[in-house]
Coordinates of C-alpha atoms and ligand atoms in Angstrom, one line a residue:
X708 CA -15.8 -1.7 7.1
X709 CA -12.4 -1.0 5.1
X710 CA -10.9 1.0 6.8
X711 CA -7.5 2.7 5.3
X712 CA -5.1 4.6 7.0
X713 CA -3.2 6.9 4.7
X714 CA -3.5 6.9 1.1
X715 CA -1.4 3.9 -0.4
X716 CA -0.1 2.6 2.3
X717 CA 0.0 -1.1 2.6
X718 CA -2.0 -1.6 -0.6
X719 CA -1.2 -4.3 -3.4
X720 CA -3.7 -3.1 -5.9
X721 CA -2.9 -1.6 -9.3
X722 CA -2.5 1.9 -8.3
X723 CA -6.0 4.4 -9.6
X724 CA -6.0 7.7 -9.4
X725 CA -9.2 8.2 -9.8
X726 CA -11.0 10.1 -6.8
X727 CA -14.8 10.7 -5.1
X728 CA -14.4 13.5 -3.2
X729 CA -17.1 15.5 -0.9
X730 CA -19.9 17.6 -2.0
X731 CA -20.6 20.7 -0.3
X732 CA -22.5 23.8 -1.0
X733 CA -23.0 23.0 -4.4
X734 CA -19.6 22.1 -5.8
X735 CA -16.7 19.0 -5.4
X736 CA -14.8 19.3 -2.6
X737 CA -11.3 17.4 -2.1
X738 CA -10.6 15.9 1.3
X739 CA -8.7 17.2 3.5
X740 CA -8.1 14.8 6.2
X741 CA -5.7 12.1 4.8
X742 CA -8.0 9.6 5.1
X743 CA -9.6 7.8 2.0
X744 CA -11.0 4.1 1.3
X745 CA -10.6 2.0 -1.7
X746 CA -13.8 1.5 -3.7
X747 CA -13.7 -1.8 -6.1
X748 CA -15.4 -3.0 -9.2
X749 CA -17.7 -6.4 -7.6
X750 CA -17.6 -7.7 -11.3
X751 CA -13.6 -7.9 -12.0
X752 CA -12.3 -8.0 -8.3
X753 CA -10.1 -4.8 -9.3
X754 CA -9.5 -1.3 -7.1
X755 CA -11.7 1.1 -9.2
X756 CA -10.8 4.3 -7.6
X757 CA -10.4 5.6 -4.2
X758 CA -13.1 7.6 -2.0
X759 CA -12.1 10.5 0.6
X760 CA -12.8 10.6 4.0
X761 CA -14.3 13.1 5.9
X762 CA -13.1 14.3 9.4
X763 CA -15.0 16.0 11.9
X764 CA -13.8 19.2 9.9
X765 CA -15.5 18.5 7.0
X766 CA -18.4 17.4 8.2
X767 CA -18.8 21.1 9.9
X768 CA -18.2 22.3 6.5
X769 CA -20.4 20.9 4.9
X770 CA -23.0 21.6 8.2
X771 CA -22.2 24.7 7.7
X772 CA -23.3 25.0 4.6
X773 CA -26.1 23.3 4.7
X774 CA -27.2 25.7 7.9
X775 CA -26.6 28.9 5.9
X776 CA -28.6 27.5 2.7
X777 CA -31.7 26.4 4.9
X778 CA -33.1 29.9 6.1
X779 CA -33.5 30.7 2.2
X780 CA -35.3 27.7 1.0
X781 CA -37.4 27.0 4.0
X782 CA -38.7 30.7 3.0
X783 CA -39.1 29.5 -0.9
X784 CA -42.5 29.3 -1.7
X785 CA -44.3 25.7 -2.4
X786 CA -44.6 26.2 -5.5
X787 CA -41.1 27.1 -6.5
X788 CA -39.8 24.0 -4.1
X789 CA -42.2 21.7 -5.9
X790 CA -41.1 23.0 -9.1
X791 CA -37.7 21.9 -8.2
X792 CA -38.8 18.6 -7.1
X793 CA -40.3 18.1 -10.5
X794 CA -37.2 19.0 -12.3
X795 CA -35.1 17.1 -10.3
X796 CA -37.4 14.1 -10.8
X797 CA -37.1 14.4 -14.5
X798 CA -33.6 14.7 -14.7
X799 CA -33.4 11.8 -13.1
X800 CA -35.4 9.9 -15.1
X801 CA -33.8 11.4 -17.8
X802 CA -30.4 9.9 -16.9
X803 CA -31.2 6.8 -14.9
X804 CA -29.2 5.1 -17.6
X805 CA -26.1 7.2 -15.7
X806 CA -26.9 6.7 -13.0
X807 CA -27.4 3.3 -13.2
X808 CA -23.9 2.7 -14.6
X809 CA -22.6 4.2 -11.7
X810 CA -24.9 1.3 -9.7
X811 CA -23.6 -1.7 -11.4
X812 CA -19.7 -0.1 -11.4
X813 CA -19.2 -0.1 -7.7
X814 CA -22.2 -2.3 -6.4
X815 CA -22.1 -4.6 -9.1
X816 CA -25.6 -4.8 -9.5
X817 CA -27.1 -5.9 -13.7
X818 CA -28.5 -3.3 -15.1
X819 CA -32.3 -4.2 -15.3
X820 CA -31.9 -3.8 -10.9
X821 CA -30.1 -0.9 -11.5
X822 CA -32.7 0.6 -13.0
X823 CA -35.7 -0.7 -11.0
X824 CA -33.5 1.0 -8.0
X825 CA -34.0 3.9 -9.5
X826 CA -37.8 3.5 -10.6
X827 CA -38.7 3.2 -6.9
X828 CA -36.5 6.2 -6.0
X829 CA -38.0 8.0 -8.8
X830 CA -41.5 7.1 -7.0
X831 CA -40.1 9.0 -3.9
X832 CA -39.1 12.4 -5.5
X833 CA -42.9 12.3 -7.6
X834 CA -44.3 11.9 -3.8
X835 CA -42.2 14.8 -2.9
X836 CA -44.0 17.1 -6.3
X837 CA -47.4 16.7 -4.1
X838 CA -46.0 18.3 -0.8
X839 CA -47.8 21.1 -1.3
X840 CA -51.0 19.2 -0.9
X841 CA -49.3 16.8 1.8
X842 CA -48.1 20.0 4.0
X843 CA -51.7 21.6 4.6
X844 CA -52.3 22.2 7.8
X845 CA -55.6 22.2 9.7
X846 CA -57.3 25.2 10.4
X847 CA -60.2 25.6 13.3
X848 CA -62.7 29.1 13.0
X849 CA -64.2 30.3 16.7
X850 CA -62.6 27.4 18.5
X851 CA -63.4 30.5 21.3
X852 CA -65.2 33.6 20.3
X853 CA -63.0 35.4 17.6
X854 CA -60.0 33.2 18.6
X855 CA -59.0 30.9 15.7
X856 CA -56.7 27.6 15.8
X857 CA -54.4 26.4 12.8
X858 CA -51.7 23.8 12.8
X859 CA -48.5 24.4 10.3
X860 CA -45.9 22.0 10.1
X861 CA -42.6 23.5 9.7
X862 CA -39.1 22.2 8.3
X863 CA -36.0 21.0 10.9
X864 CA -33.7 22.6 9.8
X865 CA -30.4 20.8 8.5
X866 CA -30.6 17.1 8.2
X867 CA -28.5 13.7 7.9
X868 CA -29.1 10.6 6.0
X869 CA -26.6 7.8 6.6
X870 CA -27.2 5.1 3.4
X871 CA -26.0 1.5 3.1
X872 CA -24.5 0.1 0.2
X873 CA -27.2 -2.0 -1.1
X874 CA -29.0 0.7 -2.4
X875 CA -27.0 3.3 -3.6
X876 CA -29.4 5.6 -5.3
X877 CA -32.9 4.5 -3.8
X878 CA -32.3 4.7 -0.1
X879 CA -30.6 8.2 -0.7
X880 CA -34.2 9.1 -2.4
X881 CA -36.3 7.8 0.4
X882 CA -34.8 10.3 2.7
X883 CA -33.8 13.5 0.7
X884 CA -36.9 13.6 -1.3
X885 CA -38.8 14.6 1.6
X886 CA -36.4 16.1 3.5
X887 CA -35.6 18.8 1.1
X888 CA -39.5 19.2 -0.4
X889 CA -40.2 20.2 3.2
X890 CA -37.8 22.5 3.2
X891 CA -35.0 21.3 5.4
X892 CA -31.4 21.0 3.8
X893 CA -29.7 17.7 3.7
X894 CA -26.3 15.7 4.3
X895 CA -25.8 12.4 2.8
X896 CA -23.3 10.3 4.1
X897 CA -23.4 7.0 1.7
X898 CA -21.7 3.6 2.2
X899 CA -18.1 4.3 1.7
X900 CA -18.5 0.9 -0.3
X901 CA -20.4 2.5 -3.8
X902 CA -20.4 6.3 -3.4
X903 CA -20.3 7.5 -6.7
X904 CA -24.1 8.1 -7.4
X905 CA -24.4 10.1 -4.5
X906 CA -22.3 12.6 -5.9
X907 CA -24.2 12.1 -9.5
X908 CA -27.2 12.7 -7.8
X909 CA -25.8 16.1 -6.4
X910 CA -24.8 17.3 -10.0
X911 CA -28.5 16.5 -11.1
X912 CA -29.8 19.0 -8.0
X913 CA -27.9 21.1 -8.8
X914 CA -28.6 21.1 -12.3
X915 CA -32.8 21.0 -11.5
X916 CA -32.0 24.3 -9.4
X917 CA -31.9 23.3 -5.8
X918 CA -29.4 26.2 -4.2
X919 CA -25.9 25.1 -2.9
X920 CA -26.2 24.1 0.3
X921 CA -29.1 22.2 -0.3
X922 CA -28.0 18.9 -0.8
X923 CA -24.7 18.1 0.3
X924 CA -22.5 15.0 0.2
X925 CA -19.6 13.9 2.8
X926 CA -18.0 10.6 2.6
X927 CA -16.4 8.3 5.2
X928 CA -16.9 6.3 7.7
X929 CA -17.4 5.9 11.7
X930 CA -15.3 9.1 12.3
X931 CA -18.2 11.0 9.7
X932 CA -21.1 9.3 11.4
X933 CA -19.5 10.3 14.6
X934 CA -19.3 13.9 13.7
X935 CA -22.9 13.8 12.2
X936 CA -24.2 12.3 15.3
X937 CA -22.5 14.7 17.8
X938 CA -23.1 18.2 15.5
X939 CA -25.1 20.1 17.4
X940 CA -26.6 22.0 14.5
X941 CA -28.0 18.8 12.6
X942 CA -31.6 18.2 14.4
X943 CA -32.6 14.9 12.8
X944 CA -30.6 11.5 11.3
X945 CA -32.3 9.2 8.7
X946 CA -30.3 6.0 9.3
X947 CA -30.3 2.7 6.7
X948 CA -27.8 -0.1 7.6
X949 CA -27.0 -3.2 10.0
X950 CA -28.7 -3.8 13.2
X951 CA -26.1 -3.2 15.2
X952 CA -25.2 0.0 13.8
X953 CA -28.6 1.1 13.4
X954 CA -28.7 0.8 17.5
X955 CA -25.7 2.5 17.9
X956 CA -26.7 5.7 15.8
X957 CA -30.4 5.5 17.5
X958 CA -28.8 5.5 20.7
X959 CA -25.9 8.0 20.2
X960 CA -28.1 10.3 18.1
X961 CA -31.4 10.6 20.5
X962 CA -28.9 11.1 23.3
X963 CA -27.8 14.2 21.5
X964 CA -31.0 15.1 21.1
X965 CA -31.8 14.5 17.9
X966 CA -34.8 12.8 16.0
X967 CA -33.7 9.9 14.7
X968 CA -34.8 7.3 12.5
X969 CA -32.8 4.0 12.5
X970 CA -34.0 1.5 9.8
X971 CA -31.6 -2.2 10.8
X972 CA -31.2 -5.5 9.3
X973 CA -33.5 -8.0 8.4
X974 CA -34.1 -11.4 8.5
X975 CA -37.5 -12.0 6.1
X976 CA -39.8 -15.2 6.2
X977 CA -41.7 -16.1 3.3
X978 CA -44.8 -18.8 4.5
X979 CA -46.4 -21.4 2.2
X980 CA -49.7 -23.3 3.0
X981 CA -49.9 -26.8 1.6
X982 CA -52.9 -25.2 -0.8
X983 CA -50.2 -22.5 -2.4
X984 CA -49.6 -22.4 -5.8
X985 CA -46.2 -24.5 -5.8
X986 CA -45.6 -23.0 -9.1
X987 CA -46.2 -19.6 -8.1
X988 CA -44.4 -19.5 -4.8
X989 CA -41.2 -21.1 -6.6
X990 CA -41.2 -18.7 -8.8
X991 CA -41.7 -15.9 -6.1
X992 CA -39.0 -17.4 -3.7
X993 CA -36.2 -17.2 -6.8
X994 CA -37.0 -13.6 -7.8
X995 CA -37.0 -12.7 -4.0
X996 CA -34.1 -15.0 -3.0
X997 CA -32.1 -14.0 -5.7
X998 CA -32.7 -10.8 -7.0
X999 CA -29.9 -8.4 -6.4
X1000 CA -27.9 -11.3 -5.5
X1001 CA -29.8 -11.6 -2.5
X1002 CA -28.7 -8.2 -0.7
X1003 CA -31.9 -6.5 0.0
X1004 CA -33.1 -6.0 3.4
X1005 CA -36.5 -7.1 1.6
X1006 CA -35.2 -10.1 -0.1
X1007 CA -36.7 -13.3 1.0
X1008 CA -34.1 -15.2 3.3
X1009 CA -35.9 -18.1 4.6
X1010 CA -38.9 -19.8 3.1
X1011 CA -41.3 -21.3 5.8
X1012 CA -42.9 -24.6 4.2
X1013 CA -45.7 -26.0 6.0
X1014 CA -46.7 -29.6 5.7
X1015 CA -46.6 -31.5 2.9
X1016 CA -45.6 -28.6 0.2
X1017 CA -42.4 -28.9 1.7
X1018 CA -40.8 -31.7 -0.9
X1019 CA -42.7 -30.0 -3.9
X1020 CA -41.8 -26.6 -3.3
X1021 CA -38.0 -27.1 -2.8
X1022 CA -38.1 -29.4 -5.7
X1023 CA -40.0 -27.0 -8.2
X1024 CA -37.3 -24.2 -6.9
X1025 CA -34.2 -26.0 -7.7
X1026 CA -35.5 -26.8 -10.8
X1027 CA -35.5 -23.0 -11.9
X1028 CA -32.0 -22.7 -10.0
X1029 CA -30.5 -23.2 -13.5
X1030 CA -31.9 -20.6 -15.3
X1031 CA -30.5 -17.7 -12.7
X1032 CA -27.8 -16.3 -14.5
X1033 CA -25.2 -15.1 -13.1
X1034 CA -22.7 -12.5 -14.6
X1035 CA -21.6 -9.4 -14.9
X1036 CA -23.2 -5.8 -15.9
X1037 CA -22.2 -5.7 -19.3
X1038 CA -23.6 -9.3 -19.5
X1039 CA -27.1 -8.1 -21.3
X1040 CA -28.1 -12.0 -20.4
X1041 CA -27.2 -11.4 -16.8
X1042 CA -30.1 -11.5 -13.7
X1043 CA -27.9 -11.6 -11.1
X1044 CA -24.5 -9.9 -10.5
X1045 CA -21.6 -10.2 -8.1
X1046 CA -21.6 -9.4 -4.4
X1047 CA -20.2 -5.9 -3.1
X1048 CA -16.8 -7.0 -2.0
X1049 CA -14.9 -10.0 -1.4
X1050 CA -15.5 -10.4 2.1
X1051 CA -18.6 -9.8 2.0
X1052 CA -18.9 -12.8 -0.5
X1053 CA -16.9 -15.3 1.2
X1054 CA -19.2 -14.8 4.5
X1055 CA -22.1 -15.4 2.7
X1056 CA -20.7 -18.8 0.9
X1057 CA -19.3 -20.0 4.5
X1058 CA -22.8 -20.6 5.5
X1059 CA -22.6 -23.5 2.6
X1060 CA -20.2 -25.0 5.3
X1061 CA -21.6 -23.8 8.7
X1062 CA -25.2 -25.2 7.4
X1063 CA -24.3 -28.9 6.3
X1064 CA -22.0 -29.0 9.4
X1065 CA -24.7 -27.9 11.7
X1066 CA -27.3 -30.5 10.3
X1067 CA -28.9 -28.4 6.9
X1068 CA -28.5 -30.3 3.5
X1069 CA -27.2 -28.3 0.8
X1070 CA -29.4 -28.6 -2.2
X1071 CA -27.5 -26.2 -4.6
X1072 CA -23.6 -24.8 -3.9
X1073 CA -23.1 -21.5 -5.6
X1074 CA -19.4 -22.4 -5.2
X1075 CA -19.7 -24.5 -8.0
X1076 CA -20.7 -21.9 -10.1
X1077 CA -17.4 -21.1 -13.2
X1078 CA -17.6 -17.8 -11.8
X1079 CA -17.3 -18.6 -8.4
X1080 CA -14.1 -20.1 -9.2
X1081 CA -12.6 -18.7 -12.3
X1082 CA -13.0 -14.9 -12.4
X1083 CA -11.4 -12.3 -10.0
X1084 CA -15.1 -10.6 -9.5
X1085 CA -16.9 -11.3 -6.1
X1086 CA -19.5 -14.0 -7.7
X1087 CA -21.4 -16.4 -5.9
X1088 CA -24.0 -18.9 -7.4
X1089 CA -27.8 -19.3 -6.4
X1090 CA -27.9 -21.6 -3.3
X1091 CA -30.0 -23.3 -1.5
X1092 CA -30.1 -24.9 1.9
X1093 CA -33.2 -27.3 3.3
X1094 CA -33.7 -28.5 6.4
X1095 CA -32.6 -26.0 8.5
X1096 CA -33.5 -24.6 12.0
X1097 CA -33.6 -22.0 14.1
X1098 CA -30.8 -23.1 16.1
X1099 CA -28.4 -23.2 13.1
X1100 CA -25.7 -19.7 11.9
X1101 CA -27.8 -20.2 8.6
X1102 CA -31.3 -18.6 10.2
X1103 CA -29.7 -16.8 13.2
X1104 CA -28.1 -14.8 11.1
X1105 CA -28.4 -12.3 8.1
X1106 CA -26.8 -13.8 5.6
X1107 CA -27.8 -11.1 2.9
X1108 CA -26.6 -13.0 -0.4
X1109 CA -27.6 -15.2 -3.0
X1110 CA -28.2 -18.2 -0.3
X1111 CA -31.7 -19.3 0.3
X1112 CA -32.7 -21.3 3.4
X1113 CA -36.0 -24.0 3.7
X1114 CA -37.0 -24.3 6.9
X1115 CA -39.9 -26.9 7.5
X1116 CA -42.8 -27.0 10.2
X1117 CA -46.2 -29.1 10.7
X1118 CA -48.7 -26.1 11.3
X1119 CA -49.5 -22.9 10.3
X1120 CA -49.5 -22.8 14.6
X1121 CA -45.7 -23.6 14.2
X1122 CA -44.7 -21.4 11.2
X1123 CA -46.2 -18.2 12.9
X1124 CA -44.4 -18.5 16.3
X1125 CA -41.2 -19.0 14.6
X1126 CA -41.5 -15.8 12.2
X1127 CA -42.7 -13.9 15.5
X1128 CA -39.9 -15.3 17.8
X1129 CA -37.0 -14.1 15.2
X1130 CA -35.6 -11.1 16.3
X1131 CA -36.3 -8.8 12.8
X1132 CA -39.8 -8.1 11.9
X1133 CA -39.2 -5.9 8.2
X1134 CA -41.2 -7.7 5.6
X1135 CA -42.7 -11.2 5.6
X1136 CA -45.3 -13.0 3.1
X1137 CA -47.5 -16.1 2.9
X1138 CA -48.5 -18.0 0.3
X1139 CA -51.8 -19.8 -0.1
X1140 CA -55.3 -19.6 -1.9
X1141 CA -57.1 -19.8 1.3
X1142 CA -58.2 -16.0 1.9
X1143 CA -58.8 -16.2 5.6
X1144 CA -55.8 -18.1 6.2
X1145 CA -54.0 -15.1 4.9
X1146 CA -55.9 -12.4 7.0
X1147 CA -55.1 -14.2 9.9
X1148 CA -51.6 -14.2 9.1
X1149 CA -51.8 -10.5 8.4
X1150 CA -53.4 -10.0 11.7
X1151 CA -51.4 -12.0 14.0
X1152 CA -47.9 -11.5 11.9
X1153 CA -45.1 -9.5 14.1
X1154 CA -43.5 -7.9 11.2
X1155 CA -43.8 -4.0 9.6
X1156 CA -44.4 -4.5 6.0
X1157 CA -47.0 -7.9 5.0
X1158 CA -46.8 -9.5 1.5
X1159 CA -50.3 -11.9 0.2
X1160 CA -48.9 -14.1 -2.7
X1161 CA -46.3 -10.9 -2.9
X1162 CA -43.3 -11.9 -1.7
X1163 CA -41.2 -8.8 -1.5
X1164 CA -44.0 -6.1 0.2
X1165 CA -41.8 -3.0 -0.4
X1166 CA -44.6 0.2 -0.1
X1167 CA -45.4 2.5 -2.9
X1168 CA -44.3 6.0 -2.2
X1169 CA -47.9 6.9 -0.8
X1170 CA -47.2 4.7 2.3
X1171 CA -44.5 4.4 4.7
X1172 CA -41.6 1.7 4.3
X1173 CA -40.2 0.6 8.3
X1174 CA -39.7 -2.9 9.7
X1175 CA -40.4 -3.9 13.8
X1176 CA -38.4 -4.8 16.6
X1177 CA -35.0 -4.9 15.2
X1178 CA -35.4 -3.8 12.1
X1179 CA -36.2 -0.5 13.5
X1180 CA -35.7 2.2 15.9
X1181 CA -37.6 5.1 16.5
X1182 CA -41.1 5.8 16.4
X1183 CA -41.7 7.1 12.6
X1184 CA -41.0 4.6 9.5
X1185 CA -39.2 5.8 6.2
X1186 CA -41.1 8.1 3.5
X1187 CA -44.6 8.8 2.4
X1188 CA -47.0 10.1 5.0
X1189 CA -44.7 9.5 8.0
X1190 CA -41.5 10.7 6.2
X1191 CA -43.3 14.1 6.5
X1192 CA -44.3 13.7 9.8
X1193 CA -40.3 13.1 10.5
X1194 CA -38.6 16.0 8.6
X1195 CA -41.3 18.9 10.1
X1196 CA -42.4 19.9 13.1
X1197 CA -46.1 20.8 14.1
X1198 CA -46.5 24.3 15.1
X1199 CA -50.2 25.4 16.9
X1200 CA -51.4 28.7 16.5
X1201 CA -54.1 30.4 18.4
X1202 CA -55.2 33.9 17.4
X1203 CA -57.8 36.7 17.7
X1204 CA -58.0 40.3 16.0
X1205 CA -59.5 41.9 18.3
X1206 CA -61.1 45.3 17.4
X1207 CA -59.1 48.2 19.1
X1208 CA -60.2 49.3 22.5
X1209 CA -61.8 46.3 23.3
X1210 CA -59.0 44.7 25.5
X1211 CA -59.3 44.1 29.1
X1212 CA -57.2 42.2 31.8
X1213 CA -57.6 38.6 32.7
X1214 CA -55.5 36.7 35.2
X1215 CA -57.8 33.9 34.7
X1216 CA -56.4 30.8 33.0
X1217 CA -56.9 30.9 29.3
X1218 CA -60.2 29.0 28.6
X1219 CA -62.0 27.8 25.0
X1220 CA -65.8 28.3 26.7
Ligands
NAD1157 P1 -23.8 -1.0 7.5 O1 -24.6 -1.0 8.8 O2 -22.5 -1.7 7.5 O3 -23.5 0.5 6.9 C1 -24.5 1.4 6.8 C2 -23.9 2.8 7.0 O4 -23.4 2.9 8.3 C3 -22.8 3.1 6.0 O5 -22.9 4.4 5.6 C4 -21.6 2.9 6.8 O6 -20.5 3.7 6.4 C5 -22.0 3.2 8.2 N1 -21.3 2.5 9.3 C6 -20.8 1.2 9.1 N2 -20.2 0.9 10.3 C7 -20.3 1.9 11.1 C8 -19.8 2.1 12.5 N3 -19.2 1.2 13.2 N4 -20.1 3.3 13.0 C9 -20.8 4.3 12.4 N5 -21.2 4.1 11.1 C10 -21.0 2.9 10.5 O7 -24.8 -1.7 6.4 P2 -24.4 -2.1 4.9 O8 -23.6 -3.4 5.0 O9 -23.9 -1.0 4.1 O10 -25.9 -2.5 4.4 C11 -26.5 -3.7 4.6 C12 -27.4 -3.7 5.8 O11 -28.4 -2.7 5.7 C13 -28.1 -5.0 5.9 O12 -28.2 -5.4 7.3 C14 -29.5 -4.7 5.4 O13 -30.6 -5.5 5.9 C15 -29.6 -3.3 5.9 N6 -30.6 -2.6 5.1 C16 -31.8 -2.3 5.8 C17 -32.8 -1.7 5.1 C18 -34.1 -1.3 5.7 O14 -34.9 -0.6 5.2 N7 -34.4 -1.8 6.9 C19 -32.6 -1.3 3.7 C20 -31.4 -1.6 3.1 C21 -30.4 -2.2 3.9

């Protein structure tokens, strides 16, 4: 993480002046604490503008207002909430093409990901229209004689989402769609790396309706998280990052005593069965591999080939390596864009060393891609790397970029221990024609979300999205059904109307027979 001490100090950039500032109780709010980060364009390498940093000050502010917005909404009916949600659903459909700008300035994403981003965050909010449906309760007549039982579920309260910067707009959707439809009130802390549609997002809320206070933004880094995770007015923390971090906000924010959910890293196997499709599963691994430049926590990072489809499959990939292009956003021929920041780039082409030097054979170098070596941006070319093993940086760690590993085994026996023994279990698929095959794999596979000849298994809106082991902690996964569950609490009611008069004294314990 960048982390920046005082505003222009010790910087060589061209100097911005350009600002994203916090947003809290319905309008922009400038920092105060001194603190800021630089925020770059991935395509030309160049300092774009800078974003502020929240203290622990800010963050109350914006807790705040956030706690004196909630007793209002939570109190608006469903149907005037759900009205909201729809309006805040079409006005983001209605500028997605905004929105997505925003997407390909800061993450550098092309524009055709941009806006399937948004698509599945738009899925998220059209969830969130059918609360109203999703929220009833359960009601039980004469569970004792004239006593009735009902279950309501009930809102939180105020609520955190912490984002990554992969997905700048959809993440953010997962969690405050839901959040807000169940009338909670929401903070957002994005990656300090591409905050700009947060705060976009915030003007179209406000614009839909949804009362200041609502929805509220705060940028920055540890020293905001902190604050988030030690306010004791925020009751629950939506978290979407690293595994390492993910721990660390699970573990600081329970402690607390706060619901937490903690989605982590990934490391995502894709299986082919000698009887797969080669041409299908090629095609599969380079839209998976290399789709948003390779940084989704969905995105294929090693392909399991079993047997003989081993030669085939890597040969009928590299043969489609040429027609990934790479470029820039305004590139209307570009599929694949640069990676979020230098560093970040240069880690994920080192593993074109570390691989080779550790006993992989490079098949394709993006290094030799002109953009690799000609422009300022943060581009890397499609790569890929066979023979590799489990003992190698390559697999061990989460390379998250355009740099695809082939790992081979004998047995479907062999392919299935290693994809259990890895430490992540988010997504995983296997390719074959061989039905049972695949519902074995589907039964025995250690992983939350299962692809069959779908190679990147992200849930519709109408399930739940959450990974295994350490790919996620806490007990509830990401929207849909259990997104609910997370943002309310169940509330039990037992009652009777008695007629008057007929009341007696009972010391006995309370019975249902
Ligand atoms: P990250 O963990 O570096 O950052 C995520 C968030 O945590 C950001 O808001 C950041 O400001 C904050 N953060 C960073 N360091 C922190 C620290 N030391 N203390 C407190 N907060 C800190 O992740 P990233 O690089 O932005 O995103 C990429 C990672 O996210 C990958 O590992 C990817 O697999 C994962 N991811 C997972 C999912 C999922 O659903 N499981 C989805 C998207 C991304």
């Amino acid at each position: 993480m960048t982390q920046v001490a005082a505003p222009g100090v010790g910087r060589t950039d061209a100097p911005t002046t350009e600002r994203v500032s916090h947003w809290i109780g319905g309008q922009s709010v400038a920092g105060t604490s001194g603190r800021d980060g630089p925020v770059y364009d991935p395509a030309t390498g160049r300092l774009a503008r800078y974003v502020d940093f929240a203290s622990t000050v800010e963050v109350a502010a914006a807790v705040a207002a956030a706690r004196a917005a909630f007793p209002a909404w939570r109190a608006t009916s469903l149907s005037k909430r759900t009205d909201i949600m729809f309006r805040i659903r079409n006005l983001v459909e209605a500028h997605r093409h905004e929105l997505a700008a925003h997407l390909t300035a800061e993450h550098g994403k092309v524009p055709s990901d941009a806006l399937g981003e948004i698509a599945r965050g738009l899925e998220n909010l059209e969830f969130a229209c059918s609360l109203p449906t999703l929220l009833k309760g359960g009601f039980t007549e004469q569970a004792s004689t004239g006593v009735d039982v009902y279950q309501i579920r009930q809102p939180l309260g105020v609520v955190a989402g912490i984002t990554p910067f992969n997905f700048p707009a959809m993440v953010p959707m997962w969690m405050f769609a839901t959040a807000i439809a169940t009338g909670n009130t929401f903070i957002l802390k994005p990656s300090e790396k591409d905050p700009s549609a947060s705060n976009y997002l915030a003007e179209l809320l406000k614009e839909a309706g949804a009362p200041a206070g609502v929805f509220n933004v705060v940028h920055g880094d540890k020293v905001a998280v902190d604050a988030i995770l030690e306010h004791p007015d925020i009751a629950a923390v939506s978290f979407v990052g690293s595994t390492p971090i993910a721990r660390y906000i699970y573990e600081t924010g329970t402690k607390a005593g706060k619901r937490v959910q903690a989605l982590g890293g990934a490391k995502n196997h894709m299986l082919v069965l000698p009887d797969a499709d080669i041409d299908m599963a090629a095609d599969a691994a380079i839209s998976a591999g290399y789709g948003s430049a390779g940084e989704r926590c969905m995105a294929v990072a090693t392909i399991v080939a079993v047997g003989s489809v081993g030669d085939p499959l890597v040969a009928a990939i590299k043969a489609r390596l040429p027609q990934v292009k790479v470029g820039p956003g305004n590139d209307p021929t570009a599929q694949m864009g640069p990676l979020v920041t230098r560093q970040h780039r240069d880690k994920v082409a080192s593993y074109l060393d570390s691989g080779p030097a550790q006993g992989a054979t490079v098949v394709a170098d993006g290094r030799e891609h002109p953009l690799y070596r000609e422009s300022e941006g943060f581009f890397l070319g499609a790569s890929l790397i066979d023979h590799v093993t489990p003992a190698m940086d390559a697999y061990r760690d989460e390379i998250f970029g355009p740099v695809l590993t082939v790992m081979r085994v004998e047995t479907y026996e062999a392919a299935i221990k290693l994809i259990n023994d890895n430490p992540y279990g988010n997504g995983t698929a296997i390719f074959t024609r061989d039905g049972g095959a695949a519902r074995r794999f589907q039964f025995e596979v250690n992983a939350g979300m299962v692809g069959i000849n779908v190679p990147i298994p992200v849930p519709v809106a109408y399930y739940s999205f959450g990974g295994w082991k350490s790919s996620l902690f806490g007990d509830l996964h990401m929207y849909g059904p259990e997104g609910i569950q997370f943002y309310t609490q169940a509330k039990v009611v037992t009652a009777r109307w008695p007629d008057p008069g007929t009341s007696k004294i009972d010391l006995g314990f309370p019975r249902t027979r």
